[in-house]
Short mmCIF file of C-alpha atoms and ligand atoms in Angstrom, two decimals:
data_model
loop_
_atom_site.label_atom_id
_atom_site.label_comp_id
_atom_site.label_asym_id
_atom_site.label_seq_id
_atom_site.Cartn_x
_atom_site.Cartn_y
_atom_site.Cartn_z
CA UNK A 889 79.09 -6.93 -173.96
CA UNK A 890 78.60 -10.51 -172.73
CA UNK A 891 76.55 -13.10 -174.60
CA UNK A 892 73.88 -12.77 -171.94
CA UNK A 893 73.40 -9.02 -172.60
CA UNK A 894 73.20 -9.33 -176.36
CA UNK A 895 70.28 -10.43 -178.55
CA UNK A 896 71.34 -11.77 -181.95
CA UNK A 897 68.99 -10.67 -184.75
CA UNK A 898 68.64 -13.30 -187.47
CA UNK A 899 66.68 -12.05 -190.46
CA UNK A 900 64.89 -14.60 -192.63
CA UNK A 901 62.97 -12.21 -194.91
CA UNK A 902 64.74 -13.69 -197.93
CA UNK A 903 64.06 -17.31 -196.93
CA UNK A 904 60.93 -17.75 -194.79
CA UNK A 905 59.63 -14.38 -196.04
CA UNK A 906 60.07 -15.59 -199.58
CA UNK A 907 57.88 -18.59 -198.72
CA UNK A 908 54.85 -16.23 -198.59
CA UNK A 909 52.81 -17.05 -201.69
CA UNK A 910 53.84 -14.66 -204.44
CA UNK A 911 56.75 -13.07 -202.54
CA UNK A 912 59.60 -14.55 -204.55
CA UNK A 913 62.55 -12.25 -205.16
CA UNK A 914 65.09 -12.07 -207.95
CA UNK A 915 68.83 -12.25 -207.36
CA UNK A 916 69.22 -8.50 -207.83
CA UNK A 917 66.37 -7.82 -205.43
CA UNK A 918 67.94 -10.08 -202.81
CA UNK A 919 71.22 -8.22 -203.10
CA UNK A 920 69.41 -4.92 -202.52
CA UNK A 921 67.62 -6.28 -199.48
CA UNK A 922 70.86 -7.86 -198.24
CA UNK A 923 72.67 -4.50 -198.46
CA UNK A 924 69.81 -2.77 -196.60
CA UNK A 925 69.92 -5.41 -193.83
CA UNK A 926 73.69 -5.04 -193.59
CA UNK A 927 73.28 -1.27 -193.26
CA UNK A 928 70.77 -1.94 -190.47
CA UNK A 929 73.48 -4.09 -188.81
CA UNK A 930 71.50 -7.32 -188.79
CA UNK A 931 73.74 -10.05 -187.33
CA UNK A 932 72.71 -12.99 -189.53
CA UNK A 933 70.96 -12.87 -192.91
CA UNK A 934 69.33 -16.08 -194.11
CA UNK A 935 69.56 -15.43 -197.83
CA UNK A 936 67.65 -18.49 -198.99
CA UNK A 937 67.54 -22.25 -199.34
CA UNK A 938 70.38 -23.11 -201.73
CA UNK A 939 68.99 -26.49 -202.81
CA UNK A 940 65.58 -25.04 -203.73
CA UNK A 941 66.49 -24.06 -207.29
CA UNK A 942 69.43 -22.77 -209.35
CA UNK A 943 67.93 -19.28 -208.91
CA UNK A 944 68.00 -19.54 -205.11
CA UNK A 945 71.54 -20.87 -205.22
CA UNK A 946 72.74 -17.98 -207.41
CA UNK A 947 70.95 -15.44 -205.19
CA UNK A 948 72.68 -16.73 -202.03
CA UNK A 949 76.03 -16.62 -203.85
CA UNK A 950 75.40 -13.02 -204.94
CA UNK A 951 74.35 -11.91 -201.43
CA UNK A 952 77.37 -13.68 -199.93
CA UNK A 953 79.64 -11.74 -202.28
CA UNK A 954 77.93 -8.37 -201.82
CA UNK A 955 77.40 -8.34 -198.04
CA UNK A 956 80.56 -8.42 -195.95
CA UNK A 957 79.53 -7.30 -192.46
CA UNK A 958 76.63 -9.64 -191.60
CA UNK A 959 76.88 -13.43 -191.45
CA UNK A 960 75.22 -15.00 -194.49
CA UNK A 961 73.27 -18.18 -193.97
CA UNK A 962 71.65 -20.84 -196.14
CA UNK A 963 68.99 -23.23 -194.97
CA UNK A 964 69.56 -26.96 -195.62
CA UNK A 965 67.53 -30.03 -194.76
CA UNK A 966 69.55 -32.68 -192.94
CA UNK A 967 70.57 -34.40 -196.19
CA UNK A 968 73.80 -34.51 -198.17
CA UNK A 969 72.58 -32.68 -201.26
CA UNK A 970 71.17 -29.72 -199.33
CA UNK A 971 74.25 -29.39 -197.13
CA UNK A 972 76.59 -29.53 -200.13
CA UNK A 973 74.57 -26.92 -202.03
CA UNK A 974 74.51 -24.63 -198.98
CA UNK A 975 78.28 -24.92 -198.49
CA UNK A 976 78.98 -24.26 -202.17
CA UNK A 977 76.66 -21.21 -202.33
CA UNK A 978 78.31 -19.71 -199.24
CA UNK A 979 81.91 -20.24 -200.38
CA UNK A 980 82.64 -16.56 -200.96
CA UNK A 981 80.99 -15.29 -197.78
CA UNK A 982 83.15 -13.40 -195.31
CA UNK A 983 81.15 -15.10 -192.53
CA UNK A 984 79.08 -18.16 -193.42
CA UNK A 985 76.50 -20.14 -191.49
CA UNK A 986 74.74 -23.37 -192.47
CA UNK A 987 71.32 -23.76 -190.89
CA UNK A 988 70.25 -27.39 -190.96
CA UNK A 989 67.01 -28.79 -189.60
CA UNK A 990 64.89 -31.88 -189.11
CA UNK A 991 61.38 -32.30 -187.70
CA UNK A 992 61.12 -33.46 -184.09
CA UNK A 993 57.40 -33.53 -183.24
CA UNK A 994 55.67 -36.93 -183.04
CA UNK A 995 53.25 -35.96 -185.84
CA UNK A 996 56.02 -34.83 -188.21
CA UNK A 997 58.29 -37.80 -187.45
CA UNK A 998 55.49 -40.32 -187.95
CA UNK A 999 53.66 -38.90 -190.97
CA UNK A 1000 56.12 -36.64 -192.78
CA UNK A 1001 59.50 -38.23 -192.19
CA UNK A 1002 58.27 -41.77 -191.49
CA UNK A 1003 61.26 -42.18 -189.20
CA UNK A 1004 61.73 -43.47 -185.67
CA UNK A 1005 62.99 -40.96 -183.07
CA UNK A 1006 66.38 -42.78 -182.92
CA UNK A 1007 66.82 -42.38 -186.67
CA UNK A 1008 65.96 -38.67 -186.43
CA UNK A 1009 68.66 -38.13 -183.78
CA UNK A 1010 71.16 -40.03 -185.91
CA UNK A 1011 70.31 -37.97 -189.01
CA UNK A 1012 70.57 -34.70 -187.06
CA UNK A 1013 74.01 -35.61 -185.72
CA UNK A 1014 75.15 -36.66 -189.17
CA UNK A 1015 73.94 -33.38 -190.69
CA UNK A 1016 75.50 -31.15 -188.04
CA UNK A 1017 78.85 -32.95 -188.38
CA UNK A 1018 78.74 -32.72 -192.14
CA UNK A 1019 77.84 -28.99 -191.97
CA UNK A 1020 80.77 -28.48 -189.54
CA UNK A 1021 83.09 -30.05 -192.11
CA UNK A 1022 82.28 -27.02 -194.32
CA UNK A 1023 81.87 -24.12 -191.87
CA UNK A 1024 82.43 -23.41 -188.16
CA UNK A 1025 79.12 -21.64 -187.68
CA UNK A 1026 76.36 -24.26 -187.73
CA UNK A 1027 72.79 -23.78 -186.55
CA UNK A 1028 70.49 -26.71 -185.87
CA UNK A 1029 66.69 -26.38 -185.81
CA UNK A 1030 64.12 -28.80 -184.42
CA UNK A 1031 61.27 -28.24 -186.84
CA UNK A 1032 57.88 -28.08 -185.08
CA UNK A 1033 59.61 -27.80 -181.70
CA UNK A 1034 56.51 -26.00 -180.42
CA UNK A 1035 54.67 -29.34 -180.61
CA UNK A 1036 57.66 -31.56 -179.78
CA UNK A 1037 58.08 -33.39 -176.48
CA UNK A 1038 60.58 -31.74 -174.17
CA UNK A 1039 62.28 -35.07 -173.32
CA UNK A 1040 62.98 -35.72 -176.98
CA UNK A 1041 64.10 -32.14 -177.58
CA UNK A 1042 66.58 -32.42 -174.69
CA UNK A 1043 68.00 -35.61 -176.18
CA UNK A 1044 68.39 -34.39 -179.79
CA UNK A 1045 69.68 -30.94 -178.82
CA UNK A 1046 72.34 -32.36 -176.50
CA UNK A 1047 73.49 -34.62 -179.35
CA UNK A 1048 73.46 -31.73 -181.88
CA UNK A 1049 75.57 -29.53 -179.59
CA UNK A 1050 78.05 -32.38 -179.07
CA UNK A 1051 78.19 -32.77 -182.86
CA UNK A 1052 79.20 -29.10 -183.22
CA UNK A 1053 76.06 -26.94 -183.48
CA UNK A 1054 76.71 -23.44 -182.08
CA UNK A 1055 73.15 -22.20 -182.32
CA UNK A 1056 70.08 -24.23 -181.42
CA UNK A 1057 66.84 -22.97 -182.86
CA UNK A 1058 63.42 -23.78 -181.38
CA UNK A 1059 60.79 -23.01 -184.02
CA UNK A 1060 57.09 -22.76 -183.40
CA UNK A 1061 56.61 -23.88 -186.98
CA UNK A 1062 52.82 -23.90 -187.03
CA UNK A 1063 52.25 -20.90 -184.75
CA UNK A 1064 50.55 -23.00 -182.07
CA UNK A 1065 52.34 -21.88 -178.92
CA UNK A 1066 51.09 -19.48 -176.25
CA UNK A 1067 53.65 -17.09 -174.66
CA UNK A 1068 53.69 -18.52 -171.14
CA UNK A 1069 53.99 -22.08 -172.41
CA UNK A 1070 56.68 -21.21 -174.97
CA UNK A 1071 58.74 -19.22 -172.48
CA UNK A 1072 58.54 -22.17 -170.09
CA UNK A 1073 59.74 -24.52 -172.84
CA UNK A 1074 62.86 -22.42 -173.41
CA UNK A 1075 63.55 -22.21 -169.68
CA UNK A 1076 63.12 -25.99 -169.29
CA UNK A 1077 65.46 -26.78 -172.18
CA UNK A 1078 68.13 -24.40 -170.90
CA UNK A 1079 67.91 -25.93 -167.44
CA UNK A 1080 67.77 -29.57 -168.45
CA UNK A 1081 70.27 -29.86 -171.31
CA UNK A 1082 73.68 -30.42 -169.72
CA UNK A 1083 75.71 -28.73 -172.50
CA UNK A 1084 73.20 -25.90 -173.14
CA UNK A 1085 75.85 -23.32 -172.21
CA UNK A 1086 77.86 -24.34 -175.30
CA UNK A 1087 75.26 -22.91 -177.72
CA UNK A 1088 73.09 -19.86 -178.22
CA UNK A 1089 69.40 -20.70 -178.00
CA UNK A 1090 67.26 -19.16 -180.70
CA UNK A 1091 63.54 -18.99 -181.48
CA UNK A 1092 61.61 -18.79 -184.73
CA UNK A 1093 57.90 -18.14 -184.27
CA UNK A 1094 55.08 -18.13 -186.77
CA UNK A 1095 52.10 -15.86 -186.44
CA UNK A 1096 49.10 -18.15 -187.04
CA UNK A 1097 47.50 -17.05 -183.77
CA UNK A 1098 48.94 -13.54 -183.94
CA UNK A 1099 51.42 -14.45 -181.18
CA UNK A 1100 54.76 -14.67 -183.02
CA UNK A 1101 56.25 -11.56 -181.42
CA UNK A 1102 54.75 -12.30 -177.98
CA UNK A 1103 56.11 -15.87 -178.06
CA UNK A 1104 59.55 -14.68 -179.17
CA UNK A 1105 59.67 -12.11 -176.37
CA UNK A 1106 58.57 -14.70 -173.80
CA UNK A 1107 61.45 -16.87 -175.03
CA UNK A 1108 63.90 -13.96 -174.68
CA UNK A 1109 62.67 -13.32 -171.13
CA UNK A 1110 63.48 -16.97 -170.42
CA UNK A 1111 66.98 -17.03 -171.87
CA UNK A 1112 66.78 -17.20 -175.69
CA UNK A 1113 69.52 -15.00 -177.17
CA UNK A 1114 68.72 -15.13 -180.89
CA UNK A 1115 65.41 -14.26 -182.51
CA UNK A 1116 64.61 -15.21 -186.09
CA UNK A 1117 62.35 -12.64 -187.67
CA UNK A 1118 61.43 -10.88 -190.89
CA UNK A 1119 60.89 -7.34 -192.07
CA UNK A 1120 57.19 -6.42 -191.88
CA UNK A 1121 56.50 -9.89 -190.40
CA UNK A 1122 56.57 -11.45 -193.88
CA UNK A 1123 56.67 -15.25 -193.95
CA UNK A 1124 54.95 -18.56 -194.58
CA UNK A 1125 51.12 -18.32 -194.05
CA UNK A 1126 50.43 -15.62 -191.41
CA UNK A 1127 54.13 -14.75 -191.35
CA UNK A 1128 56.99 -14.69 -188.85
CA UNK A 1129 57.76 -12.44 -185.90
CA UNK A 1130 58.32 -8.91 -187.22
CA UNK A 1131 61.94 -7.75 -186.84
CA UNK A 1132 60.95 -4.15 -186.19
CA UNK A 1133 58.65 -5.17 -183.32
CA UNK A 1134 61.22 -7.44 -181.65
CA UNK A 1135 63.93 -4.81 -181.89
CA UNK A 1136 61.79 -1.92 -180.67
CA UNK A 1137 60.09 -3.92 -177.89
CA UNK A 1138 63.42 -5.03 -176.40
CA UNK A 1139 64.84 -1.52 -176.78
CA UNK A 1140 61.82 0.37 -175.43
CA UNK A 1141 61.45 -2.06 -172.51
CA UNK A 1142 65.14 -2.44 -171.79
CA UNK A 1143 64.13 -2.09 -168.15
CA UNK A 1144 62.49 -5.52 -168.41
CA UNK A 1145 64.65 -7.40 -170.89
CA UNK A 1146 68.08 -6.04 -170.02
CA UNK A 1147 69.53 -6.91 -173.40
CA UNK A 1148 70.56 -4.96 -176.49
CA UNK A 1149 70.65 -5.63 -180.18
CA UNK A 1150 73.20 -4.25 -182.60
CA UNK A 1151 70.52 -2.82 -184.90
CA UNK A 1152 70.66 0.71 -186.32
CA UNK A 1153 66.96 1.39 -185.77
CA UNK A 1154 66.91 4.40 -188.12
CA UNK A 1155 67.16 1.94 -190.99
CA UNK A 1156 63.92 0.18 -190.03
CA UNK A 1157 61.41 2.26 -192.02
CA UNK A 1158 63.52 2.56 -195.21
CA UNK A 1159 64.11 -1.22 -195.16
CA UNK A 1160 60.44 -1.93 -194.52
CA UNK A 1161 59.54 0.17 -197.57
CA UNK A 1162 62.16 -1.51 -199.70
CA UNK A 1163 60.86 -4.98 -198.83
CA UNK A 1164 57.28 -3.90 -199.40
CA UNK A 1165 58.10 -2.41 -202.78
CA UNK A 1166 60.11 -5.45 -203.92
CA UNK A 1167 57.62 -8.08 -202.78
CA UNK A 1168 54.49 -6.10 -203.57
CA UNK A 1169 53.17 -6.80 -200.06
CA UNK A 1170 51.80 -3.49 -198.77
CA UNK A 1171 52.20 -2.57 -195.10
CA UNK A 1172 48.86 -2.05 -193.35
CA UNK A 1173 48.51 1.55 -192.06
CA UNK A 1174 48.07 0.48 -188.42
CA UNK A 1175 51.04 -1.92 -188.44
CA UNK A 1176 53.25 -1.32 -185.39
CA UNK A 1177 56.43 0.73 -186.01
CA UNK A 1178 56.31 0.77 -189.83
CA UNK A 1179 52.63 1.43 -190.63
CA UNK A 1180 51.76 4.89 -191.96
CA UNK A 1181 49.63 5.59 -188.86
CA UNK A 1182 52.04 4.15 -186.30
CA UNK A 1183 53.05 7.61 -185.10
CA UNK A 1184 50.01 9.62 -186.24
CA UNK A 1185 47.87 11.12 -183.50
CA UNK A 1186 44.33 11.67 -184.68
CA UNK A 1187 42.39 12.61 -181.59
CA UNK A 1188 42.56 16.18 -180.29
CA UNK A 1189 43.38 15.01 -176.76
CA UNK A 1190 46.34 12.98 -177.97
CA UNK A 1191 47.62 15.76 -180.23
CA UNK A 1192 47.39 18.28 -177.43
CA UNK A 1193 49.22 15.95 -175.04
CA UNK A 1194 52.00 15.19 -177.53
CA UNK A 1195 52.51 18.90 -178.24
CA UNK A 1196 52.77 19.71 -174.52
CA UNK A 1197 55.01 16.81 -173.64
CA UNK A 1198 55.78 14.13 -176.20
CA UNK A 1199 56.03 11.21 -173.75
CA UNK A 1200 52.37 11.67 -172.69
CA UNK A 1201 51.33 9.47 -175.61
CA UNK A 1202 54.53 8.46 -177.42
CA UNK A 1203 56.70 5.60 -176.18
CA UNK A 1204 59.13 5.80 -179.10
CA UNK A 1205 60.37 8.60 -181.32
CA UNK A 1206 59.32 8.34 -184.95
CA UNK A 1207 62.74 9.53 -186.11
CA UNK A 1208 64.45 6.74 -184.13
CA UNK A 1209 62.93 4.16 -186.46
CA UNK A 1210 63.60 6.17 -189.60
CA UNK A 1211 60.36 8.09 -190.12
CA UNK A 1212 60.86 11.53 -191.58
CA UNK A 1213 64.13 10.47 -193.14
CA UNK A 1214 62.63 10.58 -196.62
CA UNK A 1215 64.02 13.70 -198.15
CA UNK A 1216 63.96 15.07 -201.63
CA UNK A 1217 67.05 13.54 -203.08
CA UNK A 1218 66.97 14.40 -206.74
CA UNK A 1219 65.17 16.50 -209.31
CA UNK A 1220 64.88 17.25 -212.97
CA UNK A 1221 68.37 18.72 -213.20
CA UNK A 1222 70.20 15.86 -211.51
CA UNK A 1223 72.72 14.21 -213.78
CA UNK A 1224 73.61 10.60 -214.53
CA UNK A 1225 76.54 10.55 -212.09
CA UNK A 1226 74.38 11.79 -209.20
CA UNK A 1227 71.69 9.26 -210.15
CA UNK A 1228 74.17 6.40 -210.22
CA UNK A 1229 75.80 7.45 -206.95
CA UNK A 1230 72.47 7.78 -205.07
CA UNK A 1231 71.44 4.35 -206.28
CA UNK A 1232 74.77 2.92 -205.16
CA UNK A 1233 74.04 4.28 -201.69
CA UNK A 1234 70.73 2.41 -201.88
CA UNK A 1235 72.61 -0.80 -202.76
CA UNK A 1236 71.77 -0.79 -206.48
CA UNK A 1237 74.45 -1.25 -209.10
CA UNK A 1238 73.99 -1.80 -212.81
CA UNK A 1239 75.73 -4.61 -214.66
CA UNK A 1240 75.87 -2.71 -217.93
CA UNK A 1241 75.88 0.88 -219.14
CA UNK A 1242 72.76 0.08 -221.15
CA UNK A 1243 70.86 -0.85 -217.96
CA UNK A 1244 72.01 2.35 -216.25
CA UNK A 1245 70.99 4.40 -219.28
CA UNK A 1246 67.56 2.80 -219.38
CA UNK A 1247 66.95 3.48 -215.70
CA UNK A 1248 68.23 7.05 -216.11
CA UNK A 1249 65.86 7.64 -219.04
CA UNK A 1250 62.95 6.47 -216.83
CA UNK A 1251 64.17 8.79 -214.09
CA UNK A 1252 64.11 11.77 -216.49
CA UNK A 1253 60.57 10.87 -217.58
CA UNK A 1254 59.48 10.73 -213.96
CA UNK A 1255 61.24 14.00 -213.08
CA UNK A 1256 59.27 15.69 -215.86
CA UNK A 1257 56.02 14.65 -214.18
CA UNK A 1258 57.08 14.95 -210.55
CA UNK A 1259 59.40 17.70 -209.33
CA UNK A 1260 60.73 16.08 -206.20
CA UNK A 1261 62.14 12.58 -206.45
CA UNK A 1262 62.57 10.65 -203.18
CA UNK A 1263 64.48 7.49 -202.39
CA UNK A 1264 61.18 5.58 -202.51
CA UNK A 1265 60.63 6.80 -206.10
CA UNK A 1266 64.10 5.64 -207.08
CA UNK A 1267 63.50 2.25 -205.51
CA UNK A 1268 60.22 1.79 -207.39
CA UNK A 1269 61.86 2.89 -210.61
CA UNK A 1270 64.71 0.45 -210.19
CA UNK A 1271 62.32 -2.37 -209.32
CA UNK A 1272 60.63 -1.73 -212.64
CA UNK A 1273 63.87 -1.72 -214.58
CA UNK A 1274 64.81 -5.01 -212.91
CA UNK A 1275 61.29 -6.41 -213.50
CA UNK A 1276 61.68 -5.53 -217.12
CA UNK A 1277 64.92 -7.49 -217.38
CA UNK A 1278 62.88 -10.68 -216.73
CA UNK A 1279 61.66 -12.49 -219.86
CA UNK A 1280 58.84 -10.39 -221.28
CA UNK A 1281 56.00 -12.21 -222.98
CA UNK A 1282 53.83 -9.10 -222.80
CA UNK A 1283 54.83 -5.43 -222.81
CA UNK A 1284 52.57 -2.42 -222.43
CA UNK A 1285 52.99 -0.13 -225.43
CA UNK A 1286 50.13 2.34 -225.05
CA UNK A 1287 47.09 2.95 -222.92
CA UNK A 1288 44.23 5.38 -223.20
CA UNK A 1289 41.30 5.52 -220.83
CA UNK A 1290 38.20 7.59 -220.42
CA UNK A 1291 35.88 8.01 -217.48
CA UNK A 1292 33.30 10.64 -216.61
CA UNK A 1293 30.42 10.82 -214.15
CA UNK A 1294 27.39 9.13 -215.70
CA UNK A 1295 29.38 7.35 -218.44
CA UNK A 1296 30.72 3.80 -218.62
CA UNK A 1297 34.51 3.85 -218.24
CA UNK A 1298 36.43 2.54 -221.22
CA UNK A 1299 40.09 1.75 -221.89
CA UNK A 1300 42.08 0.92 -224.98
CA UNK A 1301 45.48 -0.75 -224.80
CA UNK A 1302 48.26 -1.72 -227.16
CA UNK A 1303 50.28 -4.68 -225.89
CA UNK A 1304 53.32 -6.22 -227.49
CA UNK A 1305 52.89 -10.00 -227.31
CA UNK A 1306 56.14 -11.80 -228.19
CA UNK A 1307 57.01 -9.19 -230.81
CA UNK A 1308 53.51 -8.64 -232.25
CA UNK A 1309 51.52 -5.54 -231.33
CA UNK A 1310 47.90 -6.18 -230.43
CA UNK A 1311 45.18 -3.65 -229.69
CA UNK A 1312 42.08 -4.16 -227.52
CA UNK A 1313 39.31 -2.07 -226.02
CA UNK A 1314 37.08 -2.87 -223.03
CA UNK A 1315 34.56 -1.34 -220.68
CA UNK A 1316 34.71 -1.76 -216.93
CA UNK A 1317 33.30 -0.63 -213.63
CA UNK A 1318 36.11 1.91 -213.50
CA UNK A 1319 39.08 2.81 -215.75
CA UNK A 1320 41.41 0.36 -213.96
CA UNK A 1321 38.92 -2.47 -214.39
CA UNK A 1322 38.50 -1.54 -218.07
CA UNK A 1323 42.28 -1.42 -218.68
CA UNK A 1324 42.88 -4.82 -217.03
CA UNK A 1325 39.98 -6.37 -218.95
CA UNK A 1326 41.39 -5.01 -222.22
CA UNK A 1327 44.83 -6.51 -221.42
CA UNK A 1328 43.31 -9.83 -220.49
CA UNK A 1329 41.32 -9.98 -223.71
CA UNK A 1330 44.74 -10.07 -225.42
CA UNK A 1331 46.51 -12.33 -222.91
CA UNK A 1332 43.62 -14.79 -222.34
CA UNK A 1333 45.49 -15.85 -219.23
CA UNK A 1334 42.75 -17.79 -217.44
CA UNK A 1335 44.29 -16.50 -214.19
CA UNK A 1336 42.27 -15.51 -211.12
CA UNK A 1337 42.84 -12.07 -209.67
CA UNK A 1338 43.37 -12.57 -205.94
CA UNK A 1339 44.48 -9.13 -204.86
CA UNK A 1340 44.62 -5.61 -206.23
CA UNK A 1341 46.07 -2.86 -204.07
CA UNK A 1342 47.30 0.69 -204.58
CA UNK A 1343 49.68 2.57 -202.28
CA UNK A 1344 51.01 6.11 -202.56
CA UNK A 1345 54.80 5.79 -202.54
CA UNK A 1346 55.40 9.25 -201.08
CA UNK A 1347 53.27 12.09 -199.76
CA UNK A 1348 51.38 14.58 -201.92
CA UNK A 1349 48.95 14.13 -204.78
CA UNK A 1350 51.84 14.07 -207.25
CA UNK A 1351 53.05 10.83 -205.64
CA UNK A 1352 53.53 7.72 -207.72
CA UNK A 1353 50.93 5.06 -207.06
CA UNK A 1354 52.44 1.64 -206.49
CA UNK A 1355 50.09 -1.14 -207.52
CA UNK A 1356 50.25 -4.81 -206.58
CA UNK A 1357 48.32 -7.41 -208.54
CA UNK A 1358 48.22 -11.00 -207.29
CA UNK A 1359 47.25 -13.66 -209.83
CA UNK A 1360 46.64 -17.35 -209.30
CA UNK A 1361 46.60 -20.10 -211.88
CA UNK A 1362 46.74 -23.84 -211.29
CA UNK A 1363 47.79 -23.33 -207.67
CA UNK A 1364 50.68 -21.01 -208.57
CA UNK A 1365 50.53 -17.52 -207.12
CA UNK A 1366 52.50 -14.50 -208.33
CA UNK A 1367 52.60 -10.84 -207.32
CA UNK A 1368 53.15 -8.24 -210.02
CA UNK A 1369 53.98 -4.64 -209.21
CA UNK A 1370 54.07 -1.39 -211.14
CA UNK A 1371 54.50 2.27 -210.27
CA UNK A 1372 53.52 5.45 -212.08
CA UNK A 1373 52.12 8.88 -211.31
CA UNK A 1374 49.05 7.69 -213.26
CA UNK A 1375 47.52 4.82 -211.29
CA UNK A 1376 45.75 3.38 -214.34
CA UNK A 1377 49.13 3.02 -216.05
CA UNK A 1378 50.63 1.64 -212.79
CA UNK A 1379 47.81 -0.91 -212.64
CA UNK A 1380 48.35 -2.00 -216.24
CA UNK A 1381 52.10 -2.34 -215.64
CA UNK A 1382 51.50 -4.41 -212.48
CA UNK A 1383 49.04 -6.68 -214.28
CA UNK A 1384 51.43 -7.26 -217.16
CA UNK A 1385 54.29 -7.90 -214.74
CA UNK A 1386 52.16 -10.54 -212.98
CA UNK A 1387 51.25 -12.17 -216.31
CA UNK A 1388 54.93 -12.36 -217.29
CA UNK A 1389 55.80 -13.91 -213.92
CA UNK A 1390 53.00 -16.44 -214.25
CA UNK A 1391 54.27 -17.55 -217.64
CA UNK A 1392 57.95 -17.34 -216.71
CA UNK A 1393 59.54 -18.55 -213.54
CA UNK A 1394 60.59 -22.09 -212.75
CA UNK A 1395 59.30 -24.23 -209.91
CA UNK A 1396 61.19 -24.18 -206.62
CA UNK A 1397 61.55 -26.91 -204.05
CA UNK A 1398 59.92 -26.11 -200.70
CA UNK A 1399 62.35 -26.59 -197.77
CA UNK A 1400 59.75 -28.22 -195.56
CA UNK A 1401 59.05 -30.99 -198.05
CA UNK A 1402 60.33 -34.30 -196.79
CA UNK A 1403 64.01 -34.27 -197.71
CA UNK A 1404 65.16 -37.40 -195.89
O1 LIG B 1064 59.15 -22.65 -189.34
C1 LIG B 1064 60.12 -23.43 -189.35
O2 LIG B 1064 60.17 -24.44 -188.64
C2 LIG B 1064 61.21 -23.14 -190.25
C3 LIG B 1064 62.43 -23.97 -190.08
C4 LIG B 1064 62.92 -24.50 -191.35
C5 LIG B 1064 63.44 -23.23 -189.26
O3 LIG B 1064 61.13 -22.24 -191.05
ZN1 LIG B 1065 59.50 -20.85 -190.49
#
């Protein structure tokens, strides 16, 4: 297949996606997502921003070691320290890419960088050459290209390609572009830059106006051959273009686009669920491709039509994107070896026998309550085991709640706080409210609850409820998650997880802070 017929899929769930407030991921979680993306045959995985923090650095290293088929990429501002960190983190990758960037719009150059356009070009060339001294595969991005002048873009991109960049990325950083305009920008750049044929042109669109996918597709129609996107459209502010929508739009309308991706589309739904469960960001039911209602036909007319001839109302097959693939995988009688082997297939390995034993004990508890265990249950269970390996200031020991029609709900909890067991009781508008109030009377966190959501992990009333709790304190936002067949217990676990995160994790550097 020629370069013109092929669309490169660059996933940035673990970098731009992680920039969503509260969506930070641990090293182990990134490895699991990396393995799922590899299984989906994503071409390039941006695993993080190596200079952001030691945690980000270690996560990129771990993904680079675990994932062998996809190219692994680290973001780096156009400065020595970032480029050196990126190169070091990627050392063990089978295929490594450094993605370096600098802002090119008048507003960013003047107010953020405080640099003249000539200096910006010089810095870009320096960074691309330095990145090329470490790896062959270098991508250069013009931050805020959506609001940059085309004359200046032509100048800096030509220089970056001459310096050795193989991919040129045109981000609509602030989600300001409109499809026709953005498509025209790509066409203009491809026509006007004399060495444009020496690089693949890429786009990276944000969704502030709800146009990220439309802008990316307009760019593809005008010659872009890489799209940067994220699972479930996760990403800074309103998010990035959703991978599943880009892939399925170009596939379903191959008649228009005439290009193919390398993606195994049956992995889309399982990967969407994995990312949702790890980040605690639920997928809205009407979300295209991966929402619970995306293939559900409610009206009688539609149902009748679909039964008579599927294509009357369906443009894609649910099974092609991985719906219906969730099968009962394990039960009460499954042994430790089967448990370990199924988790390995899901990309989860345990560092120690003790960690495996702990997860297996949780599995047995769950299997006592719920006869059929699905992959989604295993993923939630493993997320909890991994959550629990983070420093625990608080741990839920016991919970009892009571609610009845006409009575005020009440909950009593026992929480272990740094080794000391504390008991508290509270009333609330419902049993969940009462349980969370009781926990907070022990924690005295002073945090603001920004989001509380419950999702059924699988079908049936015996499903585990997966709860997300978002807390904010002093401008820091964290998402805690917890799963249980009892949603009051799941809620308490999620709240305690969020409290531990709020007290625990270290600050990270944001890549779009001025690094020059
Ligand atoms: O949105 C953006 O401009 C980015 C770049 C760093 C590629 O995320
Ligand atoms: Zn971005």
